[in-house]
mmCIF file of C-alpha atoms and ligand atoms in Angstrom:
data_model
loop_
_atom_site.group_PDB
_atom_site.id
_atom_site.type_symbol
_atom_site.label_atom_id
_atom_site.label_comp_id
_atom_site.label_asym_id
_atom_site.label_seq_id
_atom_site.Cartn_x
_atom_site.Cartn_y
_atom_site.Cartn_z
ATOM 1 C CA UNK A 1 -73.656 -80.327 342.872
ATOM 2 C CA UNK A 2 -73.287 -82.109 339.426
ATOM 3 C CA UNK A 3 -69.490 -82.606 337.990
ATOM 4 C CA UNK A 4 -70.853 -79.982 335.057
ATOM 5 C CA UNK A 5 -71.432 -77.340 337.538
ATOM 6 C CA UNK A 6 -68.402 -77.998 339.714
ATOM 7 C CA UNK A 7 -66.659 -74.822 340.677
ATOM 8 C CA UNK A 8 -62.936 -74.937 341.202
ATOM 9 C CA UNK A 9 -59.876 -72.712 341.761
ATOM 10 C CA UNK A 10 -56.600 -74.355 339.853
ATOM 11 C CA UNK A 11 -53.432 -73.787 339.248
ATOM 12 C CA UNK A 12 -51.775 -73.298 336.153
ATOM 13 C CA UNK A 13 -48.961 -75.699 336.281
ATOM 14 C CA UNK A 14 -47.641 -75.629 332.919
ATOM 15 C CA UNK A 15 -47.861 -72.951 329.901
ATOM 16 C CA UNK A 16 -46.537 -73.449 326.230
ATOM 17 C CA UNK A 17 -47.083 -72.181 323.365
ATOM 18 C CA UNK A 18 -47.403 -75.075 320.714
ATOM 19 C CA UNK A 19 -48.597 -73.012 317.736
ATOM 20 C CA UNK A 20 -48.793 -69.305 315.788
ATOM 21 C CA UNK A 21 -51.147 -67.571 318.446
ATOM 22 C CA UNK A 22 -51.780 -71.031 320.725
ATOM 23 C CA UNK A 23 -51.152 -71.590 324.400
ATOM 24 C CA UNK A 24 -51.933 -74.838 326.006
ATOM 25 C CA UNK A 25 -52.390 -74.647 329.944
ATOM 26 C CA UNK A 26 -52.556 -77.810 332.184
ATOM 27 C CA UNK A 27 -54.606 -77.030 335.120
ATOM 28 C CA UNK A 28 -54.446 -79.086 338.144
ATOM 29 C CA UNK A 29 -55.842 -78.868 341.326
ATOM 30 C CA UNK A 30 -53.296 -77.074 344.233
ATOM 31 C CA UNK A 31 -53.431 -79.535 346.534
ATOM 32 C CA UNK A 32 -53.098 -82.515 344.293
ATOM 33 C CA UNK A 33 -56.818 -84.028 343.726
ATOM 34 C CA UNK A 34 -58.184 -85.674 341.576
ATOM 35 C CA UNK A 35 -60.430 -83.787 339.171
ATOM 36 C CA UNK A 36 -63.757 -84.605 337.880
ATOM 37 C CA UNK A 37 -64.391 -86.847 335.323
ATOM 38 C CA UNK A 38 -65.362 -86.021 332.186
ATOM 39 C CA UNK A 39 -65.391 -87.875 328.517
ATOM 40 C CA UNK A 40 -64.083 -86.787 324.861
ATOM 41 C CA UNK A 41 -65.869 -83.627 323.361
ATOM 42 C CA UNK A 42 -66.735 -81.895 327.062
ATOM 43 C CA UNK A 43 -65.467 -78.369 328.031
ATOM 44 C CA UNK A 44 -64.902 -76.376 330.659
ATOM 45 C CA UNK A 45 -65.956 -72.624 331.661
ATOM 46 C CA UNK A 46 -62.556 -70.609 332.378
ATOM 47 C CA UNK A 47 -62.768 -67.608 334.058
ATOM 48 C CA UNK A 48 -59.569 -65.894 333.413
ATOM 49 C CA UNK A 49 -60.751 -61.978 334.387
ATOM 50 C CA UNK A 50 -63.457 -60.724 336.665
ATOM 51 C CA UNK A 51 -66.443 -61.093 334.841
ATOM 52 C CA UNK A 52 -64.803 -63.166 331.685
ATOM 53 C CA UNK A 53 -66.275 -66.608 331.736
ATOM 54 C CA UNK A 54 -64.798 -68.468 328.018
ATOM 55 C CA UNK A 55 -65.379 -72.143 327.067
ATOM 56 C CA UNK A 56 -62.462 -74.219 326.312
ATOM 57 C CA UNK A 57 -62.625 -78.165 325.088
ATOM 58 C CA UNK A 58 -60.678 -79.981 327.291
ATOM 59 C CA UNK A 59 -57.573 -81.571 324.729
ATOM 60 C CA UNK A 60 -55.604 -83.989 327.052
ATOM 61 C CA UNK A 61 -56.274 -87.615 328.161
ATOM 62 C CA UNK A 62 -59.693 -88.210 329.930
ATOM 63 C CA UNK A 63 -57.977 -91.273 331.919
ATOM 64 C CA UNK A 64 -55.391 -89.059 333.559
ATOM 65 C CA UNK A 65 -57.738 -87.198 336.410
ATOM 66 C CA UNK A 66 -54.610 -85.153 337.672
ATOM 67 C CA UNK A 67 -54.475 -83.080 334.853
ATOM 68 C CA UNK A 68 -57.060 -80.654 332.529
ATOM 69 C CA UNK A 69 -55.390 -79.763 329.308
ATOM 70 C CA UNK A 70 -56.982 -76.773 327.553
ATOM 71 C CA UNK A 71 -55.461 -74.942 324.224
ATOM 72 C CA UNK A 72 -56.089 -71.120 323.321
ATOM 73 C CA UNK A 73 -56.049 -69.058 320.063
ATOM 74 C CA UNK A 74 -55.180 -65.919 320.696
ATOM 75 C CA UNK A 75 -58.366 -64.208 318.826
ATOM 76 C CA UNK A 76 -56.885 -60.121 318.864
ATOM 77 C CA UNK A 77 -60.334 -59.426 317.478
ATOM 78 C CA UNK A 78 -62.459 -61.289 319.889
ATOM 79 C CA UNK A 79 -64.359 -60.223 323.150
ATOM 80 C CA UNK A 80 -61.215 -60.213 325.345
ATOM 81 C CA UNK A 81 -61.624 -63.963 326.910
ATOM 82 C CA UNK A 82 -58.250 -65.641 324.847
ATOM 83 C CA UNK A 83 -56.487 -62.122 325.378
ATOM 84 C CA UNK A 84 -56.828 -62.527 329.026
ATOM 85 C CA UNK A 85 -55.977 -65.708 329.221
ATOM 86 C CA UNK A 86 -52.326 -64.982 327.046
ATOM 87 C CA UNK A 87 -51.617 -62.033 328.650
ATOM 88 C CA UNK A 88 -52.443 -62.348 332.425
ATOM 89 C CA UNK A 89 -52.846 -66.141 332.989
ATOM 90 C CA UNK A 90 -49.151 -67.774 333.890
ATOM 91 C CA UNK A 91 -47.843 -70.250 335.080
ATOM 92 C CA UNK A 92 -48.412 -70.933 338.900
ATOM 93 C CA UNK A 93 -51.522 -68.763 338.776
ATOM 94 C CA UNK A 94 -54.831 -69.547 340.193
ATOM 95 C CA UNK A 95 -57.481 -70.025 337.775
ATOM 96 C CA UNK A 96 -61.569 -70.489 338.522
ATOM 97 C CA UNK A 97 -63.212 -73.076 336.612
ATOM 98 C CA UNK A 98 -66.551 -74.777 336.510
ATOM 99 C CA UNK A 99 -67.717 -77.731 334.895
ATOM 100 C CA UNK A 100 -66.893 -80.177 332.995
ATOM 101 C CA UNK A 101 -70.182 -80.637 330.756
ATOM 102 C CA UNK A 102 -70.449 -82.677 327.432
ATOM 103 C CA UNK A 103 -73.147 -81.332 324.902
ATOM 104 C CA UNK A 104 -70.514 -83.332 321.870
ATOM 105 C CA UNK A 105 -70.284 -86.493 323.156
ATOM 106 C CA UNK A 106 -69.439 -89.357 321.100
ATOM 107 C CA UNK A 107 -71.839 -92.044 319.803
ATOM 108 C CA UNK A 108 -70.748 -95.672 319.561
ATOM 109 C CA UNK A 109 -69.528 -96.660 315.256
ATOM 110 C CA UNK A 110 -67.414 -98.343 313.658
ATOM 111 C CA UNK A 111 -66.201 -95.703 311.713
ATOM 112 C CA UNK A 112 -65.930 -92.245 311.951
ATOM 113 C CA UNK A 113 -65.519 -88.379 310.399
ATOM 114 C CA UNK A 114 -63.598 -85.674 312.212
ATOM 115 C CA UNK A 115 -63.519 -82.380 310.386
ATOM 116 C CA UNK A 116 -61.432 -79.677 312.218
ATOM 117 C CA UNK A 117 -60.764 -76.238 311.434
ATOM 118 C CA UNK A 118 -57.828 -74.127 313.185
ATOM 119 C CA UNK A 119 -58.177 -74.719 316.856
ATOM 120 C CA UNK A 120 -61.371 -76.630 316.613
ATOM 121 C CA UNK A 121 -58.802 -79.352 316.692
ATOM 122 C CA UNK A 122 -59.102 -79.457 320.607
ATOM 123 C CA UNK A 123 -62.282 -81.129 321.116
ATOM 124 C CA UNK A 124 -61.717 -83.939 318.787
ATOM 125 C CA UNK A 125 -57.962 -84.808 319.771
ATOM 126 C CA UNK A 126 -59.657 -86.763 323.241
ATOM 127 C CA UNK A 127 -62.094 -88.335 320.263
ATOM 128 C CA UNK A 128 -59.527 -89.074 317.951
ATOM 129 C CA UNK A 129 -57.323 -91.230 321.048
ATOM 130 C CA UNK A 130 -60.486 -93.070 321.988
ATOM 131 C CA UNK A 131 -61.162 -93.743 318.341
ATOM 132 C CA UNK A 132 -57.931 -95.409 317.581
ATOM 133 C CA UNK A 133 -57.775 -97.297 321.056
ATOM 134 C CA UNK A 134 -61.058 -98.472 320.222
ATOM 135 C CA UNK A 135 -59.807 -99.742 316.804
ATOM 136 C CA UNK A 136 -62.402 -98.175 315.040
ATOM 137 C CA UNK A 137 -62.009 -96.912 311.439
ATOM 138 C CA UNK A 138 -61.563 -93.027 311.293
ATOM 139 C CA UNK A 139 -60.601 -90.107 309.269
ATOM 140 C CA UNK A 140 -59.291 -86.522 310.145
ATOM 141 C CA UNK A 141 -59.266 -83.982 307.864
ATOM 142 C CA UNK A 142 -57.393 -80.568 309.324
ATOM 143 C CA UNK A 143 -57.620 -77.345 308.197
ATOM 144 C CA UNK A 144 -56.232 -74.216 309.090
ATOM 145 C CA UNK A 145 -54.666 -70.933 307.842
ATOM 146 C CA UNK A 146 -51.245 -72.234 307.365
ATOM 147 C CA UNK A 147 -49.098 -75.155 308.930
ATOM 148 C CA UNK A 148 -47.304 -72.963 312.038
ATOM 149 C CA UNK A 149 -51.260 -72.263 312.661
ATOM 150 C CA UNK A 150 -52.268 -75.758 313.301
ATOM 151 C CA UNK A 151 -51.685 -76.736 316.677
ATOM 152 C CA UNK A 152 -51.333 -80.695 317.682
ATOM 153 C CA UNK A 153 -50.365 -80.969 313.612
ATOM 154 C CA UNK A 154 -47.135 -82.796 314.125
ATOM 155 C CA UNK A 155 -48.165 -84.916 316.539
ATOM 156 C CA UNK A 156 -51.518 -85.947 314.993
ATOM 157 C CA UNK A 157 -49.288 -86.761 311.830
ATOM 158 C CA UNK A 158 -46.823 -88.645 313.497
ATOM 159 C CA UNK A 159 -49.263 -90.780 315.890
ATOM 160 C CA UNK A 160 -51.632 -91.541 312.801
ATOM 161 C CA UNK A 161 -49.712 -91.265 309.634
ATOM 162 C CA UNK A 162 -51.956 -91.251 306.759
ATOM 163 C CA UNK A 163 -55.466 -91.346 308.484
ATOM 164 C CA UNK A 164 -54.607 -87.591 309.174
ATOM 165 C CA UNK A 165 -55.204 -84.735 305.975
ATOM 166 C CA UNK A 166 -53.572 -81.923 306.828
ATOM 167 C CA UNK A 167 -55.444 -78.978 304.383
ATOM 168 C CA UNK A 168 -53.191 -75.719 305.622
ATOM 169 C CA UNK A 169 -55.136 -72.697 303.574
ATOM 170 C CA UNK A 170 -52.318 -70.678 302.162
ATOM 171 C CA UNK A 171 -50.620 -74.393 300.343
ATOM 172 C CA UNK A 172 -54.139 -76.110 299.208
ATOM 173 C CA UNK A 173 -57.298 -73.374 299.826
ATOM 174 C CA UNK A 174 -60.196 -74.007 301.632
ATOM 175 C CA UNK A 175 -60.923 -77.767 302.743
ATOM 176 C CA UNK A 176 -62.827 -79.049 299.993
ATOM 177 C CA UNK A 177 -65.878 -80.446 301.972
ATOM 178 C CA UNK A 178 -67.727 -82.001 298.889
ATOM 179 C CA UNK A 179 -64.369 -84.003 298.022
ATOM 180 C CA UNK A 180 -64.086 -85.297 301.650
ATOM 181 C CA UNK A 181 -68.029 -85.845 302.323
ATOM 182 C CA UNK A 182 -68.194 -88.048 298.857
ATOM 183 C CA UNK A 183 -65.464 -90.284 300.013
ATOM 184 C CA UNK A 184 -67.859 -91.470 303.337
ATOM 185 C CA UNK A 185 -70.743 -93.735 303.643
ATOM 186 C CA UNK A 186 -73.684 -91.414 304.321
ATOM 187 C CA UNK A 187 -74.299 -93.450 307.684
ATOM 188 C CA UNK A 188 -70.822 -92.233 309.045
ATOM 189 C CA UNK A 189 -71.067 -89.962 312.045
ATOM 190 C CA UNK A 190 -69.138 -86.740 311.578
ATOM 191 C CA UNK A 191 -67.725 -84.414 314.528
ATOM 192 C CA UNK A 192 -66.630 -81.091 313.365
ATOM 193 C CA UNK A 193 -65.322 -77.919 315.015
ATOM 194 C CA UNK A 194 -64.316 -74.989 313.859
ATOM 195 C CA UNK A 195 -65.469 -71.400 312.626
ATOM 196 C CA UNK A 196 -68.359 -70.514 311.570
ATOM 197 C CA UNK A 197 -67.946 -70.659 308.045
ATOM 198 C CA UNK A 198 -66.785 -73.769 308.217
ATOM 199 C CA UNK A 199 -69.676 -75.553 310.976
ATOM 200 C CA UNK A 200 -72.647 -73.574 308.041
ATOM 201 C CA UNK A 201 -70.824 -74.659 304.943
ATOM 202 C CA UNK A 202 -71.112 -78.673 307.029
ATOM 203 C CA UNK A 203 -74.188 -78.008 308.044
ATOM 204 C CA UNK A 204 -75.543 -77.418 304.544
ATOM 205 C CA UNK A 205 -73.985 -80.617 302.794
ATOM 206 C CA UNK A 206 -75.078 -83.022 305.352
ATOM 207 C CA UNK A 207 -78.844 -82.518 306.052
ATOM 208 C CA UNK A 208 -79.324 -85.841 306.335
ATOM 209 C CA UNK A 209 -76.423 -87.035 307.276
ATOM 210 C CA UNK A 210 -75.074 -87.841 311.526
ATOM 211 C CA UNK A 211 -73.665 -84.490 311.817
ATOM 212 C CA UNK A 212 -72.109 -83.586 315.601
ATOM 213 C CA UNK A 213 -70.780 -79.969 316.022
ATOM 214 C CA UNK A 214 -69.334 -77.897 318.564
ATOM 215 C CA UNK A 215 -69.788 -74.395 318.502
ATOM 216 C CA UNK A 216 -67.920 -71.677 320.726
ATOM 217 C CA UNK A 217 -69.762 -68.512 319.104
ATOM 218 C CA UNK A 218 -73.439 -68.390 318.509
ATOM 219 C CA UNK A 219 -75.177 -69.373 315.242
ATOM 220 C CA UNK A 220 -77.795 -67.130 314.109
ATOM 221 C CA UNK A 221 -80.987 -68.271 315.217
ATOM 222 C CA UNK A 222 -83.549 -65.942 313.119
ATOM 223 C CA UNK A 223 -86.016 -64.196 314.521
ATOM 224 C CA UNK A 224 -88.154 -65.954 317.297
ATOM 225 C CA UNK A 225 -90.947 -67.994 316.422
ATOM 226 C CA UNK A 226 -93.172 -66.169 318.599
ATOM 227 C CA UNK A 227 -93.718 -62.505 317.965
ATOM 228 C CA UNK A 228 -95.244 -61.348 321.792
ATOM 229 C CA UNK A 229 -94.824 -62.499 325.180
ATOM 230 C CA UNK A 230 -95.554 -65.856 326.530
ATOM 231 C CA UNK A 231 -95.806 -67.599 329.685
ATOM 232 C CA UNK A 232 -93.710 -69.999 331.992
ATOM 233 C CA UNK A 233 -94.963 -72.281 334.811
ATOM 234 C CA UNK A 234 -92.301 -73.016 337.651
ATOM 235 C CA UNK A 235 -93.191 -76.479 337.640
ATOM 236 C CA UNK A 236 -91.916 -76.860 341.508
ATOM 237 C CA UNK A 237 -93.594 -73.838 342.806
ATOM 238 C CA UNK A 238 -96.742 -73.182 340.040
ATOM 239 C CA UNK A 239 -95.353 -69.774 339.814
ATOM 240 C CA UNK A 240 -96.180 -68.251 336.211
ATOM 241 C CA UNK A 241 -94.187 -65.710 334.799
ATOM 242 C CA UNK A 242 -94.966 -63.448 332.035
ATOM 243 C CA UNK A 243 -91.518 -63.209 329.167
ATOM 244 C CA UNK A 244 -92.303 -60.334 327.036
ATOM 245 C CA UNK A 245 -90.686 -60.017 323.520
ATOM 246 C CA UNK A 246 -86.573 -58.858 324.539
ATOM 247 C CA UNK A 247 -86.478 -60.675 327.679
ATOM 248 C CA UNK A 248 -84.831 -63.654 328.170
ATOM 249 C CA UNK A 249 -86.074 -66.786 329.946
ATOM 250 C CA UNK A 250 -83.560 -66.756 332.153
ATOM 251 C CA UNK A 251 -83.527 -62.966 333.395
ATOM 252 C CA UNK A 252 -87.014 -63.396 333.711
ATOM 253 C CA UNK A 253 -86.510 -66.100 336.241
ATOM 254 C CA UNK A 254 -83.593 -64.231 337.785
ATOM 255 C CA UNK A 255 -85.837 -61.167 338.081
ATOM 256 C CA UNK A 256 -88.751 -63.596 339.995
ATOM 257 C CA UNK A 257 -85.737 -64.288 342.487
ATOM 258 C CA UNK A 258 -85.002 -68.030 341.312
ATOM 259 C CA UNK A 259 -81.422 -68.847 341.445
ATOM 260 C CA UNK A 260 -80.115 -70.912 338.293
ATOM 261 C CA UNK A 261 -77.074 -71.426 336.489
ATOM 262 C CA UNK A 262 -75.992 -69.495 333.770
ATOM 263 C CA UNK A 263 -72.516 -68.491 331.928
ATOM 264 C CA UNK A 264 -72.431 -67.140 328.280
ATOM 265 C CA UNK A 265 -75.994 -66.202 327.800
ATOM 266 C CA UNK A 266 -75.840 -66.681 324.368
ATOM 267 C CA UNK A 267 -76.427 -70.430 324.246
ATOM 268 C CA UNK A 268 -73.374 -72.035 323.569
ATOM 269 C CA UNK A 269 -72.055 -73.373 326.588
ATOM 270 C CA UNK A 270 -74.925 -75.315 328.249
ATOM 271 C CA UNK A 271 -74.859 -74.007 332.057
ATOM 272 C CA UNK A 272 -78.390 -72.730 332.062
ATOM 273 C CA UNK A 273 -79.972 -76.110 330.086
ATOM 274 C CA UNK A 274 -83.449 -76.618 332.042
ATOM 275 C CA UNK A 275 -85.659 -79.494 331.832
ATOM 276 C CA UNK A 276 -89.185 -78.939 329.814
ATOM 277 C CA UNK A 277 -92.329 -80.654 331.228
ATOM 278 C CA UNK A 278 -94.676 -79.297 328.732
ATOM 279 C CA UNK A 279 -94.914 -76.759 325.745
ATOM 280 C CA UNK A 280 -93.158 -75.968 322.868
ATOM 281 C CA UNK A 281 -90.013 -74.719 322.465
ATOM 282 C CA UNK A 282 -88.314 -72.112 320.020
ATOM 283 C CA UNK A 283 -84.916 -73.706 320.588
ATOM 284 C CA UNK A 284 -82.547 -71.159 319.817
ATOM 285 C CA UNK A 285 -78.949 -72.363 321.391
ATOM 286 C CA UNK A 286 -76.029 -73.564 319.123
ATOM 287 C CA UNK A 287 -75.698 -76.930 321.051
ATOM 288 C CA UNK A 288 -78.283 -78.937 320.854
ATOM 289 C CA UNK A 289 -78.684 -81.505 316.940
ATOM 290 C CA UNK A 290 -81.977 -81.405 315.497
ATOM 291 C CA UNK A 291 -83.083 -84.818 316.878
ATOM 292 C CA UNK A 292 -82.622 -83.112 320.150
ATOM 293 C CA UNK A 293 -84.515 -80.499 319.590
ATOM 294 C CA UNK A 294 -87.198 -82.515 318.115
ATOM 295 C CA UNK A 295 -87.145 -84.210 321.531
ATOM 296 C CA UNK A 296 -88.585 -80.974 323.319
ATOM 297 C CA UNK A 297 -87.788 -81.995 326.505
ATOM 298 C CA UNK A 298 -84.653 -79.864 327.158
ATOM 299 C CA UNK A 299 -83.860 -76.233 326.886
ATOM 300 C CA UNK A 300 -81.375 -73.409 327.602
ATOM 301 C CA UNK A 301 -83.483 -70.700 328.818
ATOM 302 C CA UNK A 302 -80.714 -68.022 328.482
ATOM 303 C CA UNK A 303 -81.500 -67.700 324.488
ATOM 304 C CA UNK A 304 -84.505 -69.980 323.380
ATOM 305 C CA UNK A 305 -87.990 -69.199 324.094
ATOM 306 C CA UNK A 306 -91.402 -70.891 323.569
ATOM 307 C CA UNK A 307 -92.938 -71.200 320.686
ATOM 308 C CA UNK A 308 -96.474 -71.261 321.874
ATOM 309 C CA UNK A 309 -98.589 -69.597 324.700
ATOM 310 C CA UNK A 310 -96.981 -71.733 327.664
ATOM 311 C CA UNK A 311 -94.241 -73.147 328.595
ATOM 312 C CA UNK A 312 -93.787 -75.402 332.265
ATOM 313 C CA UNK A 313 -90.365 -76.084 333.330
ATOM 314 C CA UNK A 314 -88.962 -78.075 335.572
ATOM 315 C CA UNK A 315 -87.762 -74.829 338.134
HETATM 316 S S1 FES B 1 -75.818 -69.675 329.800
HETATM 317 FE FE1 FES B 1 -74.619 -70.697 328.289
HETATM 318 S S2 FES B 1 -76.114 -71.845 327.173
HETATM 319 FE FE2 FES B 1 -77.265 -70.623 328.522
#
């Protein structure tokens, strides 16, 4: 079994709240292991509930393997996962996880962009360390609804002085994106996370720009490509399958009895990504960048579908 599909009970060994609405938990494994590796920008599935499975970016320091750190907004209008995990995860408690996986991982510059918004902070605080110890040149740029909202703001400030902006929304508005994008060479990668609004309005001003996001809910992906059914080829058995319009990939592989990974089902958190051996795919996940897609040799089968007749995976 692979490190990103690594399935482990842990315990919750230390719980504090270190802004409005956000609990960090350390997990660590009960007998004292090590835990897997894993680099800046990867996550891990949490499954605080029966049946709750959440992503969380793992925030602490990849070089200490005792320890997973993992922060949590309280979301009161969300599907349950970050209520669960205030209300009924403590300290002591048992916890499954699986993973880690890394679908942000970050590319080799001399300089980079991090644009966070509220607690899309997490993913980029592991970046942000390996940045500076790296001596590269960098720039953070922090929004969130007010400063008791912003978690890791003090100590981002204090660590980094001025190469941290601190944009809270109720002091300065929104962050102004076209301000902070004309101040970069266009060659500069940029990692953001954060709400949607925030991950479209990036999205639109950098078309052509190195543009790395990590998204927890799904974008919209349109309708498909592909109007009726299709076909895929189990590549290691030659079965062919039949995935009519409102079926997923996935459930129709489920149905034909094939056992494969899957979590969110709505393409964000990469347990179900498949290998493509031929045809063309109507990628339709929030992970993967253009370039990737272009690539057409990947998939997540839980939300994208073909976008011709055939596709043969690698199942
Ligand atoms: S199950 Fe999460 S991306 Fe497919």
């Amino acid at each position: 079994m692979s490190p990103g599909r690594t399935v482990m009970r842990l315990t919750v060994s230390r719980r504090e709240t270190v802004a409005d609405g956000v609990v960090v938990l350390d997990l660590r494994d009960p007998s004292g292991s090590d835990l897997p590796p894993w680099t800046p920008g990867a996550h891990i599935d949490l499954v605080p509930a029966a049946d709750v499975v959440r992503q969380y970016s793992l925030c602490g320091d990849p070089a200490d393997r005792t320890v997973w750190r993992i922060a949590v907004l309280r979301e009161p209008d969300g599907r349950g996962g970050s209520r669960a995990v205030h209300d009924r995860l403590h300290e002591d408690d048992l916890v499954e996880t699986r993973g880690p996986r890394n679908h942000f991982p970050l590319v080799p510059a001399p300089r980079y962009l991090f644009v966070a918004g509220g607690i899309g902070i997490t993913p980029l605080l592991p970046m942000i360390a390996a940045v500076a110890s790296a001596g590269a040149d960098w720039r953070l740029h922090y929004g969130g609804r007010s400063r008791g909202s912003m978690a890791f703001r003090s100590a981002l400030c204090s660590a980094y002085g001025a190469r941290v902006s601190v944009h809270p929304q109720d002091e300065t508005g929104l962050l102004d994106l076209d301000a902070i994008l004309a101040d970069e060479p266009p060659d500069t990668p940029i990692y953001c996370c954060g709400p949607e609004p925030l991950l479209q309005a990036i999205e639109r001003r950098c078309p052509d720009r190195p543009l790395h996001l990590e998204r927890f809910a799904p974008s919209e992906p349109g309708e498909p490509v592909r109007a009726g059914s299709f076909e895929v080829e189990l590549a290691r058995t030659g079965r062919v399958l039949t995935v009519p319009p409102g079926r997923s990939i996935l459930r129709a592989v489920q149905e034909a009895g094939v056992e494969v990974l899957w979590s969110c089902t709505e393409g964000t958190c990469g347990t179900c990504e498949t290998t493509v051996l031929d045809g063309a795919v109507d990628h339709r996940d929030s992970l993967l960048t253009p370039a990737e897609r272009a690539a057409n040799d990947t998939m997540f089968i839980c939300v994208s579908r073909a976008a011709g007749p055939r596709l043969i995976l690698d199942l």
